[in-house]
Amino acid sequence: MKTMEKEIKMPKLRPEMKDGVLCAWLKEEGDEVKAGEPIFEIETDKVVNQIEASEDGVLDKQLFEEGDTVEVGTAVGLLKTDKD
């Protein structure tokens, strides 16, 4: 099995969205993550959204801290995944 690193990016939740505030990490570095499980929360226009993992893996690195404003499409973290 081969380990791959995948970027977790700031999603675009609305067509006019340019950035969002990373308001909370729900997983710590080294935590196992399952697909569909929330890993962080972002705030846009005073609405908080939970962002889910797209696949199973381990949260390898948080690239931004809580409270940081992050542009859409920017990697906020790295997920280590196993591929056959």
mmCIF file of C-alpha atoms in Angstrom:
data_model
loop_
_atom_site.group_PDB
_atom_site.id
_atom_site.type_symbol
_atom_site.label_atom_id
_atom_site.label_comp_id
_atom_site.label_asym_id
_atom_site.label_seq_id
_atom_site.Cartn_x
_atom_site.Cartn_y
_atom_site.Cartn_z
ATOM 1 C CA MET A 1 0.000 0.000 0.000
ATOM 2 C CA LYS A 2 1.197 3.504 -0.825
ATOM 3 C CA THR A 3 0.625 6.529 1.407
ATOM 4 C CA MET A 4 -0.432 9.696 -0.392
ATOM 5 C CA GLU A 5 -0.871 13.218 0.899
ATOM 6 C CA LYS A 6 -3.984 15.061 -0.204
ATOM 7 C CA GLU A 7 -4.734 18.759 0.273
ATOM 8 C CA ILE A 8 -7.903 19.676 2.164
ATOM 9 C CA LYS A 9 -9.051 22.883 0.478
ATOM 10 C CA MET A 10 -11.283 25.755 1.497
ATOM 11 C CA PRO A 11 -14.520 24.977 -0.343
ATOM 12 C CA LYS A 12 -16.613 27.424 -2.363
ATOM 13 C CA LEU A 13 -20.064 27.186 -0.777
ATOM 14 C CA ARG A 14 -21.709 29.952 -2.835
ATOM 15 C CA PRO A 15 -20.908 31.406 -6.274
ATOM 16 C CA GLU A 16 -19.931 34.800 -4.782
ATOM 17 C CA MET A 17 -17.799 33.329 -1.978
ATOM 18 C CA LYS A 18 -14.148 34.489 -2.109
ATOM 19 C CA ASP A 19 -12.933 33.407 1.339
ATOM 20 C CA GLY A 20 -14.051 32.067 4.681
ATOM 21 C CA VAL A 21 -12.914 32.170 8.306
ATOM 22 C CA LEU A 22 -11.609 28.863 9.633
ATOM 23 C CA CYS A 23 -13.381 29.109 12.990
ATOM 24 C CA ALA A 24 -12.668 25.662 14.444
ATOM 25 C CA TRP A 25 -10.671 22.509 13.837
ATOM 26 C CA LEU A 26 -12.771 19.470 14.822
ATOM 27 C CA LYS A 27 -9.818 17.099 14.397
ATOM 28 C CA GLU A 28 -6.247 17.448 15.653
ATOM 29 C CA GLU A 29 -3.060 16.568 13.771
ATOM 30 C CA GLY A 30 -2.583 12.797 13.904
ATOM 31 C CA ASP A 31 -6.328 12.052 14.300
ATOM 32 C CA GLU A 32 -7.947 9.434 12.086
ATOM 33 C CA VAL A 33 -10.630 10.804 9.780
ATOM 34 C CA LYS A 34 -13.432 8.909 8.048
ATOM 35 C CA ALA A 35 -15.067 10.055 4.795
ATOM 36 C CA GLY A 36 -18.125 12.169 5.624
ATOM 37 C CA GLU A 37 -16.843 13.073 9.090
ATOM 38 C CA PRO A 38 -16.585 16.827 9.865
ATOM 39 C CA ILE A 39 -12.967 17.995 10.166
ATOM 40 C CA PHE A 40 -13.270 21.785 10.414
ATOM 41 C CA GLU A 41 -15.791 24.622 10.526
ATOM 42 C CA ILE A 42 -15.818 27.772 8.439
ATOM 43 C CA GLU A 43 -17.841 30.934 8.848
ATOM 44 C CA THR A 44 -19.231 32.880 5.904
ATOM 45 C CA ASP A 45 -21.647 35.775 6.375
ATOM 46 C CA LYS A 46 -22.186 34.812 10.027
ATOM 47 C CA VAL A 47 -23.218 31.250 9.073
ATOM 48 C CA VAL A 48 -21.033 28.387 10.337
ATOM 49 C CA ASN A 49 -20.641 25.339 8.090
ATOM 50 C CA GLN A 50 -18.997 22.028 8.971
ATOM 51 C CA ILE A 51 -16.695 20.739 6.250
ATOM 52 C CA GLU A 52 -16.480 16.967 5.885
ATOM 53 C CA ALA A 53 -13.588 14.760 4.816
ATOM 54 C CA SER A 54 -13.864 13.469 1.242
ATOM 55 C CA GLU A 55 -12.046 10.236 2.109
ATOM 56 C CA ASP A 56 -10.546 8.198 4.947
ATOM 57 C CA GLY A 57 -7.107 9.101 6.247
ATOM 58 C CA VAL A 58 -5.136 10.809 9.001
ATOM 59 C CA LEU A 59 -5.031 14.591 9.480
ATOM 60 C CA ASP A 60 -1.313 15.111 8.924
ATOM 61 C CA LYS A 61 -1.019 18.893 9.171
ATOM 62 C CA GLN A 62 -3.152 21.953 9.877
ATOM 63 C CA LEU A 63 -1.912 24.748 7.596
ATOM 64 C CA PHE A 64 -4.032 27.532 9.130
ATOM 65 C CA GLU A 65 -5.048 28.390 12.669
ATOM 66 C CA GLU A 66 -8.528 28.984 14.035
ATOM 67 C CA GLY A 67 -9.587 32.552 13.253
ATOM 68 C CA ASP A 68 -7.602 32.783 9.990
ATOM 69 C CA THR A 69 -9.337 34.037 6.835
ATOM 70 C CA VAL A 70 -8.601 31.666 3.955
ATOM 71 C CA GLU A 71 -9.204 32.163 0.220
ATOM 72 C CA VAL A 72 -11.399 29.635 -1.605
ATOM 73 C CA GLY A 73 -9.307 26.829 -3.112
ATOM 74 C CA THR A 74 -6.389 27.296 -0.689
ATOM 75 C CA ALA A 75 -5.202 24.203 1.175
ATOM 76 C CA VAL A 76 -6.105 24.451 4.878
ATOM 77 C CA GLY A 77 -4.698 21.058 5.827
ATOM 78 C CA LEU A 78 -3.079 17.849 4.618
ATOM 79 C CA LEU A 79 -4.672 14.402 4.798
ATOM 80 C CA LYS A 80 -2.567 11.217 4.571
ATOM 81 C CA THR A 81 -4.426 8.473 2.735
ATOM 82 C CA ASP A 82 -3.544 4.883 1.843
ATOM 83 C CA LYS A 83 -3.877 3.793 -1.782
ATOM 84 C CA ASP A 84 -3.426 0.295 -3.191
#
